[in-house]
Tab-separated table of C-alpha atoms and ligand atoms in Angstrom:
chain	number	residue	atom	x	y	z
A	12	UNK	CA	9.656	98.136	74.129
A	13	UNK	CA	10.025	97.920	70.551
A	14	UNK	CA	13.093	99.435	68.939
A	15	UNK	CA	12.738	101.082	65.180
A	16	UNK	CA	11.196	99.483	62.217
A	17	UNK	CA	7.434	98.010	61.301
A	18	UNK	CA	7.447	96.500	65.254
A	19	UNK	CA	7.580	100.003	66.504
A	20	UNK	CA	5.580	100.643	63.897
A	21	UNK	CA	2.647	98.407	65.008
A	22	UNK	CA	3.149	99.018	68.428
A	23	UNK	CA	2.698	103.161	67.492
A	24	UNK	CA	-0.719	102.076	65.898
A	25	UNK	CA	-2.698	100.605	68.149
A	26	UNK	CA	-1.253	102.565	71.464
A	27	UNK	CA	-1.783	105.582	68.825
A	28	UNK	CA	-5.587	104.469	68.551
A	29	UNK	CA	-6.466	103.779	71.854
A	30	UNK	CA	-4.544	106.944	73.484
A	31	UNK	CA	-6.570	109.052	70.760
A	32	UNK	CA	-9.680	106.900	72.569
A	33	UNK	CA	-9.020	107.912	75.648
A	34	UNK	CA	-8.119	111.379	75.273
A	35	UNK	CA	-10.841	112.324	72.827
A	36	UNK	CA	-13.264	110.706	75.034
A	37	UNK	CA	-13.199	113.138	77.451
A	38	UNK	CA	-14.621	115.686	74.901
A	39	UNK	CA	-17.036	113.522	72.912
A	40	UNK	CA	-20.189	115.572	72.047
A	41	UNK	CA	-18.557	119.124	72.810
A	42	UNK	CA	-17.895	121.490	70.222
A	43	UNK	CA	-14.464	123.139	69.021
A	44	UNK	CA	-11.567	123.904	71.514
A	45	UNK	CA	-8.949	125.943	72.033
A	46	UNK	CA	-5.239	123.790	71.277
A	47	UNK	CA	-4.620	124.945	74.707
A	48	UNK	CA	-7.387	123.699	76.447
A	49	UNK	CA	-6.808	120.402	74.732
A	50	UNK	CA	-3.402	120.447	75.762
A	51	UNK	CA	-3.987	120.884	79.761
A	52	UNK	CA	-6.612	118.126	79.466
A	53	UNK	CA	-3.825	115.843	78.398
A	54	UNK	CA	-1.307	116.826	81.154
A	55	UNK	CA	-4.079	116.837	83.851
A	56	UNK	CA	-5.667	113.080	83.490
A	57	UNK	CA	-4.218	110.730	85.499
A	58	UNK	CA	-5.499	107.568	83.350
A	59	UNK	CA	-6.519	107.466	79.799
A	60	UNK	CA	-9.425	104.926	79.627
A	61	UNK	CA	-10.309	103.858	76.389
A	62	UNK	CA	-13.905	103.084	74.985
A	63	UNK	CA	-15.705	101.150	72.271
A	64	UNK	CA	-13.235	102.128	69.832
A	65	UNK	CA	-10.488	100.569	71.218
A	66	UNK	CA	-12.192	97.717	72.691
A	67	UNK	CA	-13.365	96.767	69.637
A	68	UNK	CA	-10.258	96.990	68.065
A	69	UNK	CA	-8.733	94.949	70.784
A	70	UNK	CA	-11.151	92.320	69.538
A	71	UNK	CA	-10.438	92.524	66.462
A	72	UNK	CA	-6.789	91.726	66.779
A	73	UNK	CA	-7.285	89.243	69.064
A	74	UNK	CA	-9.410	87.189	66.550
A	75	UNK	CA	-6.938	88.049	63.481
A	76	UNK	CA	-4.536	86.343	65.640
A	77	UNK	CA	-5.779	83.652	67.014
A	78	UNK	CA	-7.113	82.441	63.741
A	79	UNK	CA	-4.032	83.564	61.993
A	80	UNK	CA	-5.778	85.847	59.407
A	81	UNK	CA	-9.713	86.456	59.000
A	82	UNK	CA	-12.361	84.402	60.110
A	83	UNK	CA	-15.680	86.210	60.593
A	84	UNK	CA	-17.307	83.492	62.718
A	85	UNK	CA	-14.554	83.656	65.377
A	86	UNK	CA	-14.293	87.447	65.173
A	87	UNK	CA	-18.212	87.840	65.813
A	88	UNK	CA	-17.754	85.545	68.679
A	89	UNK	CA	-14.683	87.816	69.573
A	90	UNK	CA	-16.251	91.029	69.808
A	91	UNK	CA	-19.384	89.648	71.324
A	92	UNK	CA	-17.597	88.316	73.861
A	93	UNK	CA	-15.651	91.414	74.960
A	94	UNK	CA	-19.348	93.643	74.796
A	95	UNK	CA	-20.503	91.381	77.030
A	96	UNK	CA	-17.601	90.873	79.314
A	97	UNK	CA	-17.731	95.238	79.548
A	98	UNK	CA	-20.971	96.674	77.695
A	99	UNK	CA	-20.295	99.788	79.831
A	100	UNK	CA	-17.444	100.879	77.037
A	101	UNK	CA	-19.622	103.418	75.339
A	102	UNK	CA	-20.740	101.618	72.502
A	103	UNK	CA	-23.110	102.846	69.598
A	104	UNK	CA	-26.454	101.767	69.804
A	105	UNK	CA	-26.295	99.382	66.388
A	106	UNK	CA	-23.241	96.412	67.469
A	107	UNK	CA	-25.399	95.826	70.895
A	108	UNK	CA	-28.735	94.924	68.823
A	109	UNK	CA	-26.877	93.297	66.687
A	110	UNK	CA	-25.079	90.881	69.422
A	111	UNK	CA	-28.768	90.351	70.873
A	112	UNK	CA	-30.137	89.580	67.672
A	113	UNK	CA	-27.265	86.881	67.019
A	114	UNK	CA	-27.808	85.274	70.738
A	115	UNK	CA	-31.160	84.696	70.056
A	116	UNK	CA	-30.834	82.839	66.997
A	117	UNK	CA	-30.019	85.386	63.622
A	118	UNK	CA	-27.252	84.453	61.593
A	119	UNK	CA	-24.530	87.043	61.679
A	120	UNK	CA	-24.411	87.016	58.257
A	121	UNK	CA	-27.384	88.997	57.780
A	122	UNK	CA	-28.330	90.943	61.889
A	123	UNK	CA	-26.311	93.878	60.295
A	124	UNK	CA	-28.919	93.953	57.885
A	125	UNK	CA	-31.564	94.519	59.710
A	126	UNK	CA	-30.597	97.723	61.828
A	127	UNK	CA	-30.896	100.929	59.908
A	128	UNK	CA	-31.936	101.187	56.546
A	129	UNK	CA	-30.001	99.237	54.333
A	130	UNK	CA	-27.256	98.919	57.702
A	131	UNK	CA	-25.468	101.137	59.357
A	132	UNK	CA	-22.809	103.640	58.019
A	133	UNK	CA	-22.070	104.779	61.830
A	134	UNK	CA	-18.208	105.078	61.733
A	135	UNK	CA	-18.155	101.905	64.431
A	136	UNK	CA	-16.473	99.467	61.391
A	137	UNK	CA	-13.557	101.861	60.906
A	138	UNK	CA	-12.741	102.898	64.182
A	139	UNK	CA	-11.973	99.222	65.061
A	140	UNK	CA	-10.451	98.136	61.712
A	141	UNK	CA	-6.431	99.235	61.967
A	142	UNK	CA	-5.212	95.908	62.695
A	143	UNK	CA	-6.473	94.673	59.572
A	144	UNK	CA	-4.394	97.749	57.643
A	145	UNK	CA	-1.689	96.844	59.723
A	146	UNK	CA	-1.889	92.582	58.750
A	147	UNK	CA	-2.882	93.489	55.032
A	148	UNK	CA	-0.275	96.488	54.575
A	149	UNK	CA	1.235	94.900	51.490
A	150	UNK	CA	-2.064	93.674	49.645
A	151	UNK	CA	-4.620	96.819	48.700
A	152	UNK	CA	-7.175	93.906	47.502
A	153	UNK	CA	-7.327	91.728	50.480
A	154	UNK	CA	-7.300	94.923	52.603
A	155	UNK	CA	-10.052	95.574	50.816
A	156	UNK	CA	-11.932	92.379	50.896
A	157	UNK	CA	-11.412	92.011	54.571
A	158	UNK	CA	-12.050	95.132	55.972
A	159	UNK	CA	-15.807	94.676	54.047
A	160	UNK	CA	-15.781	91.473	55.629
A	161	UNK	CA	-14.991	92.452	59.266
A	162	UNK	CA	-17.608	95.615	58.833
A	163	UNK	CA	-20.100	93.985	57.429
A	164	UNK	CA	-20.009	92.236	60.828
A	165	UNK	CA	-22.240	95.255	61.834
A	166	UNK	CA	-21.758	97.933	59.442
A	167	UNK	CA	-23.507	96.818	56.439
A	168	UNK	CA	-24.408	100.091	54.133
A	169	UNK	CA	-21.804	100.810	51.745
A	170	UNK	CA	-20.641	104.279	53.587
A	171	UNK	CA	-19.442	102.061	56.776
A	172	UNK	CA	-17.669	99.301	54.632
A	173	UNK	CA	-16.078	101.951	52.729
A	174	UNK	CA	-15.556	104.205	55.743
A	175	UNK	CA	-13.291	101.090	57.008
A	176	UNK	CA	-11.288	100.333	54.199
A	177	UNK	CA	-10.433	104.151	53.249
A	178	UNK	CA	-9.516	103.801	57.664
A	179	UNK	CA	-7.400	100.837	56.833
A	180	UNK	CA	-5.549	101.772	53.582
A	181	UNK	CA	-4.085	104.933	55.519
A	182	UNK	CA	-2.771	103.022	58.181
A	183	UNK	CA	-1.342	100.747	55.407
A	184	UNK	CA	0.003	104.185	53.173
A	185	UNK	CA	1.428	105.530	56.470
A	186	UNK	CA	3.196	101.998	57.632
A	187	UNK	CA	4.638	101.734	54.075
A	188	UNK	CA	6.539	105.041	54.722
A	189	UNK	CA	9.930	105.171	56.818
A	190	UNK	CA	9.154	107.505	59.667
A	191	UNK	CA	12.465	109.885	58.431
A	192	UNK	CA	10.693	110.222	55.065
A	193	UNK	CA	9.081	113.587	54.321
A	194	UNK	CA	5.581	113.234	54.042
A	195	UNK	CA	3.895	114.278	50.499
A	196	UNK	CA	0.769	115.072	51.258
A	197	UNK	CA	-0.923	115.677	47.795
A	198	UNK	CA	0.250	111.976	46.818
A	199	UNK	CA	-1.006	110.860	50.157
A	200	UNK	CA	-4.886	111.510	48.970
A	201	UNK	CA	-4.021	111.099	45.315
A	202	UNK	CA	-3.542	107.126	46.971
A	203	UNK	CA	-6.809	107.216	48.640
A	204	UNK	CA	-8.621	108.855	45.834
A	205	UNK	CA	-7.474	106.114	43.698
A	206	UNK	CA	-8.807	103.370	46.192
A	207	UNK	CA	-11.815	105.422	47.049
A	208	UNK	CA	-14.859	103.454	45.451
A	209	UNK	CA	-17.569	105.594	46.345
A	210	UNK	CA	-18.727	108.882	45.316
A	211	UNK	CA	-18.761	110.796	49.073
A	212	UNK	CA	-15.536	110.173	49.808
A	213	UNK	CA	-13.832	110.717	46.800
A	214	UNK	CA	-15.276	114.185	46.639
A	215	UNK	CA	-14.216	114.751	50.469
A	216	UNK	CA	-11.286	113.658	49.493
A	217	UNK	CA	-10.289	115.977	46.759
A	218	UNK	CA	-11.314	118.921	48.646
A	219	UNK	CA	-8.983	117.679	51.478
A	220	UNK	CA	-6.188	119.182	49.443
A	221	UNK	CA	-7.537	122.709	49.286
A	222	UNK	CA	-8.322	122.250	52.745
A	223	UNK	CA	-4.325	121.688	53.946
A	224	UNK	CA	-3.881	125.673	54.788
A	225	UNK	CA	-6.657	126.216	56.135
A	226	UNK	CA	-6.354	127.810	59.974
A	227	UNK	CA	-10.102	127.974	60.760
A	228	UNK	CA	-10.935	124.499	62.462
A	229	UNK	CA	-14.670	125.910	61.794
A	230	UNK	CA	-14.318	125.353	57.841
A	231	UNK	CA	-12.377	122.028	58.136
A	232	UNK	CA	-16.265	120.479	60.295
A	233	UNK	CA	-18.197	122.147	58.256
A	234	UNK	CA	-16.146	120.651	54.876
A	235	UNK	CA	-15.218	117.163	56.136
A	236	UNK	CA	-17.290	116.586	59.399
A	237	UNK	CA	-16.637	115.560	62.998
A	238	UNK	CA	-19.970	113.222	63.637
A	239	UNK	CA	-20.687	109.496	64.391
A	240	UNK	CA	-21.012	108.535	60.576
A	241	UNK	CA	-18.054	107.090	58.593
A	242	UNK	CA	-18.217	109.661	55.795
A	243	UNK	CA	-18.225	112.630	58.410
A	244	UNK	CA	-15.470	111.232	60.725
A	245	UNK	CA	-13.193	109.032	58.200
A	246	UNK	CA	-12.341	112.027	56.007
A	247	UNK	CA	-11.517	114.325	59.174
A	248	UNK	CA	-9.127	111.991	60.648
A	249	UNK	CA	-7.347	111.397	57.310
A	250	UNK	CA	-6.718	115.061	57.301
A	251	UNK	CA	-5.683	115.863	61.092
A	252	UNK	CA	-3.010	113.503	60.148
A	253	UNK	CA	-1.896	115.154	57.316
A	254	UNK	CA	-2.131	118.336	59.256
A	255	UNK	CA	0.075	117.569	61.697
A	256	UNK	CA	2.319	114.445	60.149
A	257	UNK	CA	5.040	114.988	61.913
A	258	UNK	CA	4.216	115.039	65.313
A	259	UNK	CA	1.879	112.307	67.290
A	260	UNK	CA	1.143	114.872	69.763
A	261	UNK	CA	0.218	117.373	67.602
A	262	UNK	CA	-1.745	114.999	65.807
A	263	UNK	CA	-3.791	113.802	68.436
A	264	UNK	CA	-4.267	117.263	70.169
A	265	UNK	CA	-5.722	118.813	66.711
A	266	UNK	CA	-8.041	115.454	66.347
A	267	UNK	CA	-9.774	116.738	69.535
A	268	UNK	CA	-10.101	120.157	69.312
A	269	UNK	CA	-12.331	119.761	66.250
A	270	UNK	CA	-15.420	118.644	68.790
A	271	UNK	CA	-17.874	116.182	67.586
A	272	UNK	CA	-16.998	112.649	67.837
A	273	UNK	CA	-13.917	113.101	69.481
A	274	UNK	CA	-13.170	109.659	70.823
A	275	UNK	CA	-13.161	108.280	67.529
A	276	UNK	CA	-11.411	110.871	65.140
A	277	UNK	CA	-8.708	110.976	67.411
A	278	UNK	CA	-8.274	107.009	67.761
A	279	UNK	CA	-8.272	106.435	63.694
A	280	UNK	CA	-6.192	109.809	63.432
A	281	UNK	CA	-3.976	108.412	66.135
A	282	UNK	CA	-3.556	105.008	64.641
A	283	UNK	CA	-2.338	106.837	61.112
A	284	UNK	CA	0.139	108.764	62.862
A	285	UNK	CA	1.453	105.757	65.405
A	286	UNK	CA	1.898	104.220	62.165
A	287	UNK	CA	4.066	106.528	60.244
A	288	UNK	CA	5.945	107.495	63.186
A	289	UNK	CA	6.117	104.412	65.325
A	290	UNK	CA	5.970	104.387	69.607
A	291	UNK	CA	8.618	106.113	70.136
A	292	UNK	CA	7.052	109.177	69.302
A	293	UNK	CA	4.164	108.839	71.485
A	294	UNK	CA	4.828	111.232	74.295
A	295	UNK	CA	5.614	108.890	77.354
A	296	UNK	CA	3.509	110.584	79.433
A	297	UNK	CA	0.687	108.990	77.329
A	298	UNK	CA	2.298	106.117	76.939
A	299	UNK	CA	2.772	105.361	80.842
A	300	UNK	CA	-1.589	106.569	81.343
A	301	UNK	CA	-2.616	104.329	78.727
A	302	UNK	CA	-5.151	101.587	80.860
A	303	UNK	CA	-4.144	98.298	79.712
A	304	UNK	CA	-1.189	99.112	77.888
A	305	UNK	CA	1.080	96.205	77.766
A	306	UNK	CA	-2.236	94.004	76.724
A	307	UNK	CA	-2.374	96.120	73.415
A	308	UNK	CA	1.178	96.422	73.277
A	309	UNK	CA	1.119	92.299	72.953
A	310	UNK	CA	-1.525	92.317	70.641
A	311	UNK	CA	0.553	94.215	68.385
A	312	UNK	CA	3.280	91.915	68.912
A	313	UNK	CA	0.902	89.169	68.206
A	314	UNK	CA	-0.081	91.019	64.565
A	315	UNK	CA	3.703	91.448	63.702
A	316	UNK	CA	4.758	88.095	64.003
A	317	UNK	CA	1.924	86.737	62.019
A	318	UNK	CA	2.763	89.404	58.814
A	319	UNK	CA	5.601	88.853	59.142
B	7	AR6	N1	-29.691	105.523	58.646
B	7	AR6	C1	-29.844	106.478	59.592
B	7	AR6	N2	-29.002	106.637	60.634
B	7	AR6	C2	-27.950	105.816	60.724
B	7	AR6	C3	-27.729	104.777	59.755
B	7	AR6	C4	-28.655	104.656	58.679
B	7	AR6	N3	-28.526	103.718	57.721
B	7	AR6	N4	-26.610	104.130	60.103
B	7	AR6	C5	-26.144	104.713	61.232
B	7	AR6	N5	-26.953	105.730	61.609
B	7	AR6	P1	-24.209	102.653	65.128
B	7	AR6	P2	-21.377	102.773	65.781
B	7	AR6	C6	-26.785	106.620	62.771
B	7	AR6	O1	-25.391	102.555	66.028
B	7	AR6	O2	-21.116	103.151	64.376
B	7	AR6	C7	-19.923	105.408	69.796
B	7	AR6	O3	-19.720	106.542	70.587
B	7	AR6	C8	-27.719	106.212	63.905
B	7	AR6	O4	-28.160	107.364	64.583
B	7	AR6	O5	-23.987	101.561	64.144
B	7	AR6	O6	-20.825	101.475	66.256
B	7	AR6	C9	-18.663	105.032	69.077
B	7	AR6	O7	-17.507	105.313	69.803
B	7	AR6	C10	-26.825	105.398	64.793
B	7	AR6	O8	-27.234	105.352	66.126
B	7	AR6	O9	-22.946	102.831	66.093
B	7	AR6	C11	-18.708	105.803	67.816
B	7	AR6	O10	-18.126	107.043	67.998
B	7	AR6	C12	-25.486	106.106	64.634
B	7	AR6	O11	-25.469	106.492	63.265
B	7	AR6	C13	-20.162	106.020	67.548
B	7	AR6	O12	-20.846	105.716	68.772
B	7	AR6	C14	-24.256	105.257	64.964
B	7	AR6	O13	-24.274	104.016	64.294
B	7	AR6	C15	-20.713	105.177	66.425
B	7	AR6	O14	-20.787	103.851	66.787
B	8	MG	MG1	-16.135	105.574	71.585
């Protein structure tokens, strides 16, 4: 167990996403719920089994390390590997055509291409992508470039690459701040407004602001989302970070009371917060119902050493 610092710090990010995974999972589809409700769901589970979101991600890391930085080639071969090894994860409909269409011959440099028109912009490329904000945390650019890269992948349409690196540039904003430091919010989204390269989200964005006081969970779906596509999940779990910053718990527990695509606004909400706050302030009792906990737990020891 990591002590303080940007180990704890990684650690908190990807045990952040996947218990968001696996807590929001259990509620994917349904509509707004009571805190309470939310709260007695996460007492009552005996195991927290994570899905696509954090199996993906798992891939991801594991080709960022293995190849010591990005290489698409391997990290296609990566996350093929794991679908195939369990395709039972929950996965969107798009990577799985996209894996067939790559077995039988299509380069992966243009499958994505060829689902969707002009690709998809499900949010599938930024629930996976925290490990890159995690290894590119000091470069905005090469975050950037590589979380386009790694999308693209399957995510080709604009909305999904740029779903990804807004996803990766908070968990690199939230990393760059000392847990102990108070949180300024408005300068928080002034940063991602700045970075923001497309239209959508910059609106969302600015609106986000207005948005901080607001008690009816009802306005904050029907203002920033809670669906399956990047620009209506992204957004949402930018701001249930920034609604509850201090707390992981909190964090997680307001992700999944705002319905929708629970499983996924939870997991990128939870990786911001895990961030910021590091693994020590994931409730143990998460912690210890995490499936396959000590695998991530490498992984993010794995990312560390090769930042740093
Ligand atoms: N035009 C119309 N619809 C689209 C387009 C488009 N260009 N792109 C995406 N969609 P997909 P994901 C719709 O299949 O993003 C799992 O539960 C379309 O209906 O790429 O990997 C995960 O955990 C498509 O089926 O999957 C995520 O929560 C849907 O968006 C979630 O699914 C999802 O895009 C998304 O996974
Ligand atoms: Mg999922």
């Amino acid at each position: 167990m990591p002590g303080e610092g940007l180990e704890s710090e990684f650690f908190g990010c990807l045990v952040g996403a996947a218990i968001g995974d696996g807590l929001g999972a259990w509620r994917e589809g349904r509509g707004i719920a009571e805190i309470e409700e939310i709260e007695h769901l996460g007492e009552r589970l005996e195991q927290l089994t994570y899905t696509d979101d954090t199996h993906m991600t798992i891939g991801v890391a594991e080709s960022l390390i293995e190849s010591n930085g990005f290489d698409g080639e391997h990290m296609v071969q990566a996350l093929m590997r794991n679908h195939e090894a369990e395709p039972w994860r929950g996965y969107g409909p798009g990577p799985p055509r996209i894996f067939r269409m790559i077995k039988n011959g299509e380069s992966w440099h243009s499958a994505a291409s060829k689902i969707y028109t002009g690709g998809s912009f499900g949010n599938g490329a930024a629930m996976r992508v925290a490990p890159i904000g995690l290894l590119y945390y000091c470069n905005p650019a090469k975050l950037r470039e590589i979380a386009y890269k790694s999308s693209s992948i399957t995510h080709s349409h604009e909305l999904g690459k740029e779903g990804a690196a807004l996803q990766a540039y908070a968990v690199a904003l939230a990393l760059n701040m000392a847990p102990g430091e108070e949180i300024d919010r408005d300068a928080f989204i002034l940063k991602l407004q700045k970075f923001a390269q497309n239209q959508i989200y910059r609106e969302k964005l600015a609106s986000m602001r207005k948005l901080l006081d607001e008690q009816d969970r009802q306005q904050i779906v029907v203002a920033l989302g809670n669906g399956i596509e990047a620009s209506r999940s992204v957004p949402t779990a930018i701001y249930c970070f920034l609604k509850q910053p201090r707390s992981y718990k909190d964090c997680i527990i307001y992700a999944v009371s705002l319905g929708g695509d629970t499983d996924t606004i939870a997991s990128m909400a939870g990786a911001i917060s895990g961030a910021y706050l590091g693994v020590n302030a994931i409730p143990p009792m998460w912690r210890l119902k995490l499936e396959n906990r000590a695998y991530i737990e490498a992984l993010a020891e794995g990312l560390c050493q090769i930042t740093t």
